[in-house]
Every structure is written in C-alpha cells, then in structure tokens.
PDB file of C-alpha atoms in Angstrom:
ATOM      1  CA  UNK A   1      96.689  63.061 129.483  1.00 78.00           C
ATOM      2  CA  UNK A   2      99.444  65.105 130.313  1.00 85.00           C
ATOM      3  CA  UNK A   3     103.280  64.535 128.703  1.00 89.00           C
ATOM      4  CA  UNK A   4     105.980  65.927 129.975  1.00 92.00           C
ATOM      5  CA  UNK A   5     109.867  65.920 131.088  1.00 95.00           C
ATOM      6  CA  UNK A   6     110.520  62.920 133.706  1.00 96.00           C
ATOM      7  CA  UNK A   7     111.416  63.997 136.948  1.00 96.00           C
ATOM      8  CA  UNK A   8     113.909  61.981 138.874  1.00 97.00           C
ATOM      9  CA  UNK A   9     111.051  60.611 141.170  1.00 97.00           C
ATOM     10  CA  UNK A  10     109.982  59.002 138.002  1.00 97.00           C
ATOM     11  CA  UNK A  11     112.711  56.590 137.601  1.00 98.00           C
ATOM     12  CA  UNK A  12     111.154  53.356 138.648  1.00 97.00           C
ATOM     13  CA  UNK A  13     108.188  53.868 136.573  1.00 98.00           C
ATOM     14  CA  UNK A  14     110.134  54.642 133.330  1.00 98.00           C
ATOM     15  CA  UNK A  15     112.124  51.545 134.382  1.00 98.00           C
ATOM     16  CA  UNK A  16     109.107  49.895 134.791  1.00 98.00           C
ATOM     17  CA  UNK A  17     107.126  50.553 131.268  1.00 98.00           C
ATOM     18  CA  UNK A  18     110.683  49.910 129.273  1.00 98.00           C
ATOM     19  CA  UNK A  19     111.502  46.685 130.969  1.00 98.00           C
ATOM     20  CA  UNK A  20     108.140  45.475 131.043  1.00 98.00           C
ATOM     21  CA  UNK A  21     107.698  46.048 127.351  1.00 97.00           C
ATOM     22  CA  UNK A  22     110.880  44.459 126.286  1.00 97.00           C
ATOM     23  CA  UNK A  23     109.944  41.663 128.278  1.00 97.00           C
ATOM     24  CA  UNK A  24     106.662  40.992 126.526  1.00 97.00           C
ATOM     25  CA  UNK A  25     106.577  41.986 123.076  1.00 95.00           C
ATOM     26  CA  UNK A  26     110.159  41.756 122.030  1.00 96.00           C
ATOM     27  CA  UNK A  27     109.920  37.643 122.779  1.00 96.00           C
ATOM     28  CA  UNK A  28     107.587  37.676 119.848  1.00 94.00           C
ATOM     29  CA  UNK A  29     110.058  38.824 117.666  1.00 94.00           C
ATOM     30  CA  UNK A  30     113.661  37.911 118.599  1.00 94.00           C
ATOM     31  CA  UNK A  31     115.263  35.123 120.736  1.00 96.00           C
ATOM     32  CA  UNK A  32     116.208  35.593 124.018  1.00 97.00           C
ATOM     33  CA  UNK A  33     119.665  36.677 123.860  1.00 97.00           C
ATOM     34  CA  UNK A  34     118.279  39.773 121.921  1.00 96.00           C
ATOM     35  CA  UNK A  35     115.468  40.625 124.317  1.00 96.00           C
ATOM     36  CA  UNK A  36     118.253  40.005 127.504  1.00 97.00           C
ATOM     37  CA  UNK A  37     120.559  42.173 125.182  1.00 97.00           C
ATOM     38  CA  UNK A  38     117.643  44.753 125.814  1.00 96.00           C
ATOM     39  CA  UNK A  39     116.863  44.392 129.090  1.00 97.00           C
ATOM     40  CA  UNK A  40     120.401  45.185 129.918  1.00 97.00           C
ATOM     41  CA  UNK A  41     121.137  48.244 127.369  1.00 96.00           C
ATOM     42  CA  UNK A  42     118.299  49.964 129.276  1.00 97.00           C
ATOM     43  CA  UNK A  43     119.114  49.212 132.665  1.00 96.00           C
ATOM     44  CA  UNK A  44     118.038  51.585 135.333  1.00 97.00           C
ATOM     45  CA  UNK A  45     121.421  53.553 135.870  1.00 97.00           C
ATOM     46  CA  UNK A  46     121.461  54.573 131.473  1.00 97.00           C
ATOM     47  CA  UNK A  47     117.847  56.051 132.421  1.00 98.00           C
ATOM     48  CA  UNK A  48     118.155  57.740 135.213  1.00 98.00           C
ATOM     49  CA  UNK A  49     121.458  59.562 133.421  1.00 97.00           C
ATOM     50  CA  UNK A  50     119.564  60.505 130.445  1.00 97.00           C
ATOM     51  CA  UNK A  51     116.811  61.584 133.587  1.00 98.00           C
ATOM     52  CA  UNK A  52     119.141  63.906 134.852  1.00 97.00           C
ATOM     53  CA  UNK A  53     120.451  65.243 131.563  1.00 96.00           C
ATOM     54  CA  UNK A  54     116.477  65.998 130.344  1.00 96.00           C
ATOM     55  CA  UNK A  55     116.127  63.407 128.062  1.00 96.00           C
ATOM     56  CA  UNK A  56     113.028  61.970 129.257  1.00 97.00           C
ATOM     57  CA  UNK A  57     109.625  62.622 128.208  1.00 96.00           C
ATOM     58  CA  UNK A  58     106.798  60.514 130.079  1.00 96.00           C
ATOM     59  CA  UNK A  59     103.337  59.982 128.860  1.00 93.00           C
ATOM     60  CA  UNK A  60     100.815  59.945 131.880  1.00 92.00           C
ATOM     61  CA  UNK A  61      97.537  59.041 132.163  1.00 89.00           C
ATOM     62  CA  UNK A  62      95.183  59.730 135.152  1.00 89.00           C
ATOM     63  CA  UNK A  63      98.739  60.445 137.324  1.00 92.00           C
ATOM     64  CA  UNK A  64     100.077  56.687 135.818  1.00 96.00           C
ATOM     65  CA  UNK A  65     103.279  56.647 133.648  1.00 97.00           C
ATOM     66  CA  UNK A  66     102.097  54.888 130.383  1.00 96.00           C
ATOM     67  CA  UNK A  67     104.842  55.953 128.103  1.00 96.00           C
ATOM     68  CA  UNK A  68     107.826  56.877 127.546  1.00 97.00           C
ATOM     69  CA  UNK A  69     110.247  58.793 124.710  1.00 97.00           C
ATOM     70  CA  UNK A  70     113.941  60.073 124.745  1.00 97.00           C
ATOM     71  CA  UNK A  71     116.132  61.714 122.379  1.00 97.00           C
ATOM     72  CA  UNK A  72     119.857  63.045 121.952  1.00 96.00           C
ATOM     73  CA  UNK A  73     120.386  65.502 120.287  1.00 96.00           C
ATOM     74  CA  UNK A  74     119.106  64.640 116.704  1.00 96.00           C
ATOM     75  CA  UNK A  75     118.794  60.672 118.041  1.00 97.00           C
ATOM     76  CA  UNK A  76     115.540  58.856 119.061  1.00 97.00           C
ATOM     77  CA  UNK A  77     115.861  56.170 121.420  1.00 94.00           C
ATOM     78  CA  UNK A  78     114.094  54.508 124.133  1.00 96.00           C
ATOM     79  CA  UNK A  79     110.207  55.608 123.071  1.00 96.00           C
ATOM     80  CA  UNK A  80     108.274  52.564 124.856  1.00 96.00           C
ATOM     81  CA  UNK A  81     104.341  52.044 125.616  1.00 96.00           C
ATOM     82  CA  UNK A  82     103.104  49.633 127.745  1.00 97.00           C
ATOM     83  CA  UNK A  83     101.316  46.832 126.271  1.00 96.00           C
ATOM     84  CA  UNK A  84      98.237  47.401 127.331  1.00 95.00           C
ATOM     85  CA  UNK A  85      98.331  50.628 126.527  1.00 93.00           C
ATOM     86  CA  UNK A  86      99.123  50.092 122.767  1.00 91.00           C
ATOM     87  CA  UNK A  87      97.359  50.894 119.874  1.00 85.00           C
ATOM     88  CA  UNK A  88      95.982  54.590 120.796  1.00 84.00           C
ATOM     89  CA  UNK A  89      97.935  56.457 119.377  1.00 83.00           C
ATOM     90  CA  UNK A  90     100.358  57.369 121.943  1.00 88.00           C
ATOM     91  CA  UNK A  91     103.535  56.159 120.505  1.00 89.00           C
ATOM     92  CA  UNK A  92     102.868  58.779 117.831  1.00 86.00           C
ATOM     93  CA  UNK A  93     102.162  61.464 119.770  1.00 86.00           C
ATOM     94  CA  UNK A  94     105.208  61.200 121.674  1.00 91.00           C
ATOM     95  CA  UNK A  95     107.003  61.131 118.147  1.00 91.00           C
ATOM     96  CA  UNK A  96     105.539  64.074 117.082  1.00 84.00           C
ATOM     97  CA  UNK A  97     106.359  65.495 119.935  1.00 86.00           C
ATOM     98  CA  UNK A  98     109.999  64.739 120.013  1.00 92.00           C
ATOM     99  CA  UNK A  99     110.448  65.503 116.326  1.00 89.00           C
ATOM    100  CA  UNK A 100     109.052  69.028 117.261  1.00 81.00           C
ATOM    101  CA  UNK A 101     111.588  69.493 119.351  1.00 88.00           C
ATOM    102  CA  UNK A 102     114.414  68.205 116.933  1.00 91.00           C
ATOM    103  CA  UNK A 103     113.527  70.248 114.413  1.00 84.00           C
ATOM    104  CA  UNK A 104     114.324  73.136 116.572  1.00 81.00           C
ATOM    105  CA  UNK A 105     117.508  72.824 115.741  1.00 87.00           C
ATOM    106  CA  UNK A 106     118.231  70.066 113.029  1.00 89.00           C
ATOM    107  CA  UNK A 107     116.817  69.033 109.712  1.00 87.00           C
ATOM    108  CA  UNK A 108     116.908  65.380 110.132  1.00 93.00           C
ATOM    109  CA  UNK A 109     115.926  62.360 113.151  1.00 95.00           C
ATOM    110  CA  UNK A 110     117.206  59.426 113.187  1.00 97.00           C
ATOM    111  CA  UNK A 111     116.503  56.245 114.942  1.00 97.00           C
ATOM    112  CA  UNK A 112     117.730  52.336 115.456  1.00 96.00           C
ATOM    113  CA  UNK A 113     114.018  50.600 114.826  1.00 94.00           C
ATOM    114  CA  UNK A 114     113.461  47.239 116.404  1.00 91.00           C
ATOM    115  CA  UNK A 115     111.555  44.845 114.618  1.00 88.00           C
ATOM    116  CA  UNK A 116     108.589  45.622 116.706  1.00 88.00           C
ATOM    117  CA  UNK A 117     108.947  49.689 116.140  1.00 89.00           C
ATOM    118  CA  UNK A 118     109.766  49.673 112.393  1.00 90.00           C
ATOM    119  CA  UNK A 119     106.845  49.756 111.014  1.00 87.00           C
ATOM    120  CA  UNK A 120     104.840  52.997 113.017  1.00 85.00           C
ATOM    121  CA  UNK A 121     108.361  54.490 112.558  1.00 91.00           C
ATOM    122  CA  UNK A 122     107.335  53.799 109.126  1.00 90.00           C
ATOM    123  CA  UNK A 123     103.841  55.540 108.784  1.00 84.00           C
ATOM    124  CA  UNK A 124     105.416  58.675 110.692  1.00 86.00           C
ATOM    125  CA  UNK A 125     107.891  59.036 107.480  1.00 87.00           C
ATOM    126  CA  UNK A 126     110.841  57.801 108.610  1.00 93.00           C
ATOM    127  CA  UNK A 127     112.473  55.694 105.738  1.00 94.00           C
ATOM    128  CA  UNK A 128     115.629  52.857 106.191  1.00 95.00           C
ATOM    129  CA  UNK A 129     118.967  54.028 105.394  1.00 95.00           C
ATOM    130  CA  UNK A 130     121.090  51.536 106.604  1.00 95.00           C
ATOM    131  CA  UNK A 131     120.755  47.510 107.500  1.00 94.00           C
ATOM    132  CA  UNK A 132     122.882  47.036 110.360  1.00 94.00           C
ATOM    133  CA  UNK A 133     123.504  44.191 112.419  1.00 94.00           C
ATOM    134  CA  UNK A 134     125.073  43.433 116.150  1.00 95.00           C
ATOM    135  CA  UNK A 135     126.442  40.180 117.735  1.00 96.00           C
ATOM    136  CA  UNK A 136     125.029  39.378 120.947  1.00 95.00           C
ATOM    137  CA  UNK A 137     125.097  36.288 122.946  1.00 94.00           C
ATOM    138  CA  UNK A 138     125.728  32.295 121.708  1.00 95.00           C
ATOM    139  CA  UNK A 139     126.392  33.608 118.102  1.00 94.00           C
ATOM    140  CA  UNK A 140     122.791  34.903 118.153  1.00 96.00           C
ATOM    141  CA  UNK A 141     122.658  38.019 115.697  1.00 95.00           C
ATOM    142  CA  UNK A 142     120.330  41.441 116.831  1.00 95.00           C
ATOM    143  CA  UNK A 143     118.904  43.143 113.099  1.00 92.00           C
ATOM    144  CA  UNK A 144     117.824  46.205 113.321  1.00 93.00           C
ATOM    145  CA  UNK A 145     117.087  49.101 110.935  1.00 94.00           C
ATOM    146  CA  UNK A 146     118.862  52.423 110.826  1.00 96.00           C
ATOM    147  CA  UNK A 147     116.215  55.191 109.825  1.00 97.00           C
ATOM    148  CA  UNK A 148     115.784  58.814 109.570  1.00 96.00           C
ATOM    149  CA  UNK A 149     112.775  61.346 108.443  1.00 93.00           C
ATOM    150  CA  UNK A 150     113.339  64.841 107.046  1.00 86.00           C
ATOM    151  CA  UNK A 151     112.723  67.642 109.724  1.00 82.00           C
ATOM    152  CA  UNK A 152     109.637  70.372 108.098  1.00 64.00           C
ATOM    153  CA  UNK A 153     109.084  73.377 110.325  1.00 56.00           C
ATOM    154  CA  UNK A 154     105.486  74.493 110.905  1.00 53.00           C
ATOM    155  CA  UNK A 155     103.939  76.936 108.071  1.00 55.00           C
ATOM    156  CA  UNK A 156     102.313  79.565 108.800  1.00 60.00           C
ATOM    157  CA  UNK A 157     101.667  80.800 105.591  1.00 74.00           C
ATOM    158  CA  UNK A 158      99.440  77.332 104.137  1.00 86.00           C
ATOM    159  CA  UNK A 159      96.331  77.882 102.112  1.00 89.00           C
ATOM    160  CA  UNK A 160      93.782  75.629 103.081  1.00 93.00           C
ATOM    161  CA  UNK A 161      90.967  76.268 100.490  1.00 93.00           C
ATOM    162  CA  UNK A 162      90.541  73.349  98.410  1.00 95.00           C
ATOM    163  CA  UNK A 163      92.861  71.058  99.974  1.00 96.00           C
ATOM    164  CA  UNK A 164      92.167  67.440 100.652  1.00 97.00           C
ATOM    165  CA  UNK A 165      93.287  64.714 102.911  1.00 98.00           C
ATOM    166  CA  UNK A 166      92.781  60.896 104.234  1.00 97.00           C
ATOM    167  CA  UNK A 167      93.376  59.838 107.597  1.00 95.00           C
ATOM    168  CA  UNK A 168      97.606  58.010 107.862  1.00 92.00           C
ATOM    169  CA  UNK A 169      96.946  56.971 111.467  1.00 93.00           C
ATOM    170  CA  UNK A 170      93.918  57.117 114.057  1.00 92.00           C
ATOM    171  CA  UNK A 171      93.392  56.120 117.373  1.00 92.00           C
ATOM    172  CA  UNK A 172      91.352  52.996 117.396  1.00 91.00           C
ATOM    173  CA  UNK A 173      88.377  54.865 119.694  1.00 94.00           C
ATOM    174  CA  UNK A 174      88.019  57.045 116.582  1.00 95.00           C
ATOM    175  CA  UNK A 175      85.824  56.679 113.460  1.00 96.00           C
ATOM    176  CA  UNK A 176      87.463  57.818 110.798  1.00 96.00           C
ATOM    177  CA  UNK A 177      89.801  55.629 108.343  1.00 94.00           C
ATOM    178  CA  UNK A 178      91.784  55.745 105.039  1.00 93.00           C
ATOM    179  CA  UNK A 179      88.002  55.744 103.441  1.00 96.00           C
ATOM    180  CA  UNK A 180      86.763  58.575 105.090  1.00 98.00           C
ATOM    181  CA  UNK A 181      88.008  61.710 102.347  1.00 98.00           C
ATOM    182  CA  UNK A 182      88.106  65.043 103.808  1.00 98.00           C
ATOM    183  CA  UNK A 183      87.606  68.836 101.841  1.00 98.00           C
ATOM    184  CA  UNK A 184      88.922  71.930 103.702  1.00 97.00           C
ATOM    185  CA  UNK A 185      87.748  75.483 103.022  1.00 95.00           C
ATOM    186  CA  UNK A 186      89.262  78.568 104.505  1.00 92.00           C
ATOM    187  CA  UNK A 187      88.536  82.492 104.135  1.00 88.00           C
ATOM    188  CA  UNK A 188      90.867  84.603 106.261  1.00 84.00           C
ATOM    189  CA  UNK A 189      91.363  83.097 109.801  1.00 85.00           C
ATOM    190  CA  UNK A 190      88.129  80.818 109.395  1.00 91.00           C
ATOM    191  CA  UNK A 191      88.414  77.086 108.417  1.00 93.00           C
ATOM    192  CA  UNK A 192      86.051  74.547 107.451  1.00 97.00           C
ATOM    193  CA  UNK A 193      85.274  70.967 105.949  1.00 97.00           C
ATOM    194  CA  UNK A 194      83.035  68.226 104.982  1.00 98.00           C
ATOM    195  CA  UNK A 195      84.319  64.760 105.198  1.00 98.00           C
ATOM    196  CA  UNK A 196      82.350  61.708 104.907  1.00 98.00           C
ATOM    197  CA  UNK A 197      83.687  57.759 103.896  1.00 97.00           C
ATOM    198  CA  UNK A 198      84.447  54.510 105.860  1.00 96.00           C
ATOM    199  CA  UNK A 199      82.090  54.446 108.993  1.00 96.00           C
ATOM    200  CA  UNK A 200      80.737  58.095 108.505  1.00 97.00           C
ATOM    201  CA  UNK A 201      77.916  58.965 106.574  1.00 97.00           C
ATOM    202  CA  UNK A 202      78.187  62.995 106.533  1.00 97.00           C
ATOM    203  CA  UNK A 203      80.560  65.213 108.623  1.00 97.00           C
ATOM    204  CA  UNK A 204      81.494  68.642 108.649  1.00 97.00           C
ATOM    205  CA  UNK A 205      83.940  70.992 111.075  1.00 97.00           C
ATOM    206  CA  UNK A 206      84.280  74.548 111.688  1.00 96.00           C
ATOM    207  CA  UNK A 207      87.342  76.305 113.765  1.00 94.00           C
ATOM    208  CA  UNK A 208      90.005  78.830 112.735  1.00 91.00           C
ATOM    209  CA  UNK A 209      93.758  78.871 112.105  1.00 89.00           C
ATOM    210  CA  UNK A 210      95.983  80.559 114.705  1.00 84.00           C
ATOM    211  CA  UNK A 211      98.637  82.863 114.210  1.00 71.00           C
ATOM    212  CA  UNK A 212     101.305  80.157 114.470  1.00 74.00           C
ATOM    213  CA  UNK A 213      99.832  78.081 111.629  1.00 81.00           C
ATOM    214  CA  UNK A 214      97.955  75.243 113.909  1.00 87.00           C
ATOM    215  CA  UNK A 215      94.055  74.805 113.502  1.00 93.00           C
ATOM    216  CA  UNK A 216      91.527  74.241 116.282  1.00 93.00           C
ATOM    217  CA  UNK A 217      88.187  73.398 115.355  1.00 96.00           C
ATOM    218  CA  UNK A 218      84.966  71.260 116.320  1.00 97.00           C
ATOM    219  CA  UNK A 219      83.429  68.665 114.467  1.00 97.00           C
ATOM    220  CA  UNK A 220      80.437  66.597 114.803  1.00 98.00           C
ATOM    221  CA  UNK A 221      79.229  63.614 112.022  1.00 98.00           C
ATOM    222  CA  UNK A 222      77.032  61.082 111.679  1.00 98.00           C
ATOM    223  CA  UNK A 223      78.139  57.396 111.307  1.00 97.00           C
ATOM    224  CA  UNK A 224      77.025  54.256 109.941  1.00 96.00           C
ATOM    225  CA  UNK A 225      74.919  53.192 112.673  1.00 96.00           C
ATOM    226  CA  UNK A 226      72.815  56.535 112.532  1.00 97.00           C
ATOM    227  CA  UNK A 227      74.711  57.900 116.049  1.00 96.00           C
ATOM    228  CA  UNK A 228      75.378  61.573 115.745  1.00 97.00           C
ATOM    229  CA  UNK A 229      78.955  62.116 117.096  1.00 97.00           C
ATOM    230  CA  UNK A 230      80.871  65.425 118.464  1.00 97.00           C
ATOM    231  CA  UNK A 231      84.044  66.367 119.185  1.00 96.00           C
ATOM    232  CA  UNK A 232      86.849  68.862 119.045  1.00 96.00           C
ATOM    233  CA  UNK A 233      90.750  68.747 118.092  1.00 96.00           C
ATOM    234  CA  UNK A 234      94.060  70.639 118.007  1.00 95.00           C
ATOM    235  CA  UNK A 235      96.118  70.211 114.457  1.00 94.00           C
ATOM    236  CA  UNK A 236      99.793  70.907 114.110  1.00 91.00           C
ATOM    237  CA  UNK A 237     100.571  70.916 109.748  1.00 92.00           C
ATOM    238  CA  UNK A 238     103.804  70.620 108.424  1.00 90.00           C
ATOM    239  CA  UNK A 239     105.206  70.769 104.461  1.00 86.00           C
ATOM    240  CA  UNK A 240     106.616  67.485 103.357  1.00 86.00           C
ATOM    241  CA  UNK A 241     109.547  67.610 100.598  1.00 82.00           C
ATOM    242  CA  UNK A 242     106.745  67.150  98.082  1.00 87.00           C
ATOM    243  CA  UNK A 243     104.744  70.100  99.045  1.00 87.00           C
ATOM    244  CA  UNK A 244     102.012  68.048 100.749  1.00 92.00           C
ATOM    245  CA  UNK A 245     100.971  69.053 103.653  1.00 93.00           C
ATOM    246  CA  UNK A 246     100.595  66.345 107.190  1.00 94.00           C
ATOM    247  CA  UNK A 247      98.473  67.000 110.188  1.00 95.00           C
ATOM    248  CA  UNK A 248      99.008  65.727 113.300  1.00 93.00           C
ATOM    249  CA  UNK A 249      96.208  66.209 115.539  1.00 95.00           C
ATOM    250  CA  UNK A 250      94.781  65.426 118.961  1.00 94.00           C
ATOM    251  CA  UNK A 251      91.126  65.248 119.891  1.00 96.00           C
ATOM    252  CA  UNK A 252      88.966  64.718 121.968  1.00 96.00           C
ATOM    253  CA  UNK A 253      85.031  63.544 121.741  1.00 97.00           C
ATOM    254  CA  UNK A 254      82.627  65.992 123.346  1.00 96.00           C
ATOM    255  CA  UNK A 255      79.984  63.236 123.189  1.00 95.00           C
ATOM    256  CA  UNK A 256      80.237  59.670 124.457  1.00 93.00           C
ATOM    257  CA  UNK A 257      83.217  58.639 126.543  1.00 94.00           C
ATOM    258  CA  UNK A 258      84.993  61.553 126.460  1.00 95.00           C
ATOM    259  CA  UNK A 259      87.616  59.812 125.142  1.00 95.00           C
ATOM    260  CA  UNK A 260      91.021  61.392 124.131  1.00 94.00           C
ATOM    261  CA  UNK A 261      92.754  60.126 120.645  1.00 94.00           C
ATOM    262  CA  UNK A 262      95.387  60.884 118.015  1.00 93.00           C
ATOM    263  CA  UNK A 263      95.096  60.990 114.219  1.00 95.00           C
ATOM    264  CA  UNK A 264      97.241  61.774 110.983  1.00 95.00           C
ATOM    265  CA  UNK A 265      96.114  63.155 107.827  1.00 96.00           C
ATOM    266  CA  UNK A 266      98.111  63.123 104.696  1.00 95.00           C
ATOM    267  CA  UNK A 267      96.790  65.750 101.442  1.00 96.00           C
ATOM    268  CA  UNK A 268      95.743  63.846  98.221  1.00 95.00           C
TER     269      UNK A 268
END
C-alpha cells in the first residue's frame, strides 16, 4: 500500500475512481440531478488544478490508484474509494492522514458530507454543525451536512499503564470488534497488553513507544475457532477534548494472507 501526493500523470485515474464512485453509489442515495450535479463539480479540469496545486493524495495498491483524498487548507473534499474497494478501512486512513496534516497548522477540519460519507465522517469524530441545502436541476434539492472535528496534536507525554480501549473501526480482514476489551501496561519505553472478547479467546502484544509518542508492537491471539493468529502494527494516539485518548493504527498480519488493515481504538 503506498499513499501519497498525485502526480500529474495520475489524472485520469483520480478521474477515474471519483467519477466511477459517484456514478454507482451516489444513485442509491439521491436522484439523478444530484449525482449529474456531482459528476460535473468534479470534472477533470477542478482535479487536475487542485493536482497541480498539491492537493491530491492517492491511495495505491499493487501500483493501482484505489483512492483518493484532497484538502484546502482546513477543508476536506473529494476523499473517494472505489466500490470495490470499500469497506477496508481505507477511507479512514486517508482521513487520518489528511487530518494529520491539518492539524499542522489549524485546530479544526471541516467537511460537506454526502449522504453516503456522513456516517464514517461520523465514527472519525466529526460532528454536524450546519444543515445546508443547494438547488440543482428540475427543482430537485442536494442535502448535505456541514461538519467539522476538533484538531488534537500527537502526545508524547501519555501514560499508558492501566489504560483501556475497544476497537471504533476495523478493517473487515481483522478479528477484533467492539467486544474484544483491551488492557495496556507500560514501564519506561516498553508497552504491553492483553485483550481478549468478540472472536478472540486470549491475546496479548508487546512493542515500545517511540520518542514521538506512536507505538509499534507485535501481537499474536488465539480466536474462536482455535487458529493462533500473528501480526504487527504502527499506532498514532491523540488526546480528545475529554482527555481520552484514540489510536489510529495500521497493521499488518504476519500469519495468513499477509493482509494489510486499519483499526481505531477509543479508551473506556
């Protein structure tokens, strides 16, 4: 998996993933003249602008564009996955990504969420703030939502003795779920945790937390069906307004497929 700024020979195939998921999830959701209204607002001249102005993210997997994300300034817009491609936690990572880069240099992100979009925007944090609406063609009315999340910078400074979290989000070739409860220990640079709940029977991870406040670690569990799993992941926490503490991780399983995922934990 590799994500990275779109190069102009990229245009087609960011044209491509946008257009062709308009085309065939936003028909679920709103009548044509919204979907056309779409189609048109990101026509292949508005991306290859925001190309040349290094807007553009892209998502690739084995050298194929599967994704895409752009922001202004503090504004999201444009973050499309193919279809086929949905569901693995890819959307999120390029959010997580983006916000990253946001909170550089602002506190907030906002958004216009689709019908389609609002609800991961959702279970990233992002909250309504306005319900706005737009005329388009034959009286036919777009609704959309206006949103925005509250920008935390990475701590490097977080206790992690004692603290414990759920899984938010997870790829669907993971295992682990809201039911799965996980218990983190740390003493100096070294971290560690038991989890178990949902599909797996007992699981524990060991890995330590670098100087910039982001954990790496290996983990191996056993799940329901008696299979004794391994893998290892990269966690980036930040400090919600309530003190909690989110991580946003990406993994990988070192037995198996090999397979590549995405997860969220929230503290309890």
């Amino acid at each position: 998996m590799i994500y990275e700024l779109a190069k102009p020979e990229d245009l087609q195939a960011v044209y491509n993933v946008v257009q062709h998921t308009i085309k065939t999830i936003y028909p679920k959701y709103y009548p044509m003249e919204v979907v056309d209204f779409f189609s048109e607002h990101h026509r292949e001249d508005a991306i290859e602008k925001d190309i040349k102005n290094g807007y553009v993210s892209v998502l690739k997997i084995d050298g194929t564009i599967v994704a895409t994300g752009c922001f202004v300034d503090d504004h999201i817009t444009r973050v499309y996955v193919l279809p086929e491609h949905q569901k693995k936690g890819y959307g999120t990572f390029i959010m997580k990504n983006i916000e990253e880069q946001i909170g550089e240099k602002f506190d907030k992100a906002y958004l216009d969420a689709s019908l389609p979009a609002a609800a991961l925007y959702e279970k990233l944090g992002f909250v309504t703030v306005m319900h706005e609406r737009y005329p388009v063609e034959n009286g036919v009315i777009l609704a959309y939502e206006v949103m925005e999340k509250e920008l935390h910078k990475i701590s490097t400074d977080i206790n992690y003795d004692g603290r414990k979290f759920i899984p938010k989000m997870n790829s669907e070739n993971g295992e682990v779920g809201e039911q799965t409860n996980f218990t983190y220990h740390q003493n100096g640079n070294l971290l560690w945790a038991e989890y178990s709940g949902g599909d797996i029977l007992k699981g524990s991870l060991i890995g330590s937390v670098l100087c910039n406040g982001e954990l790496d670690f290996v983990y191996h569990h056993m799940n329901q069906n008696m299979q004794i799993k391994t893998g290892k992941c990269h966690s980036v926490p930040t400090v919600q307004e309530n003190e909690k503490i989110e991580l946003s991780e990406q993994w990988q399983w070192t037995s198996g497929d090999y397979s590549k995922g995405e997860s969220l934990l929230v503290e309890v």
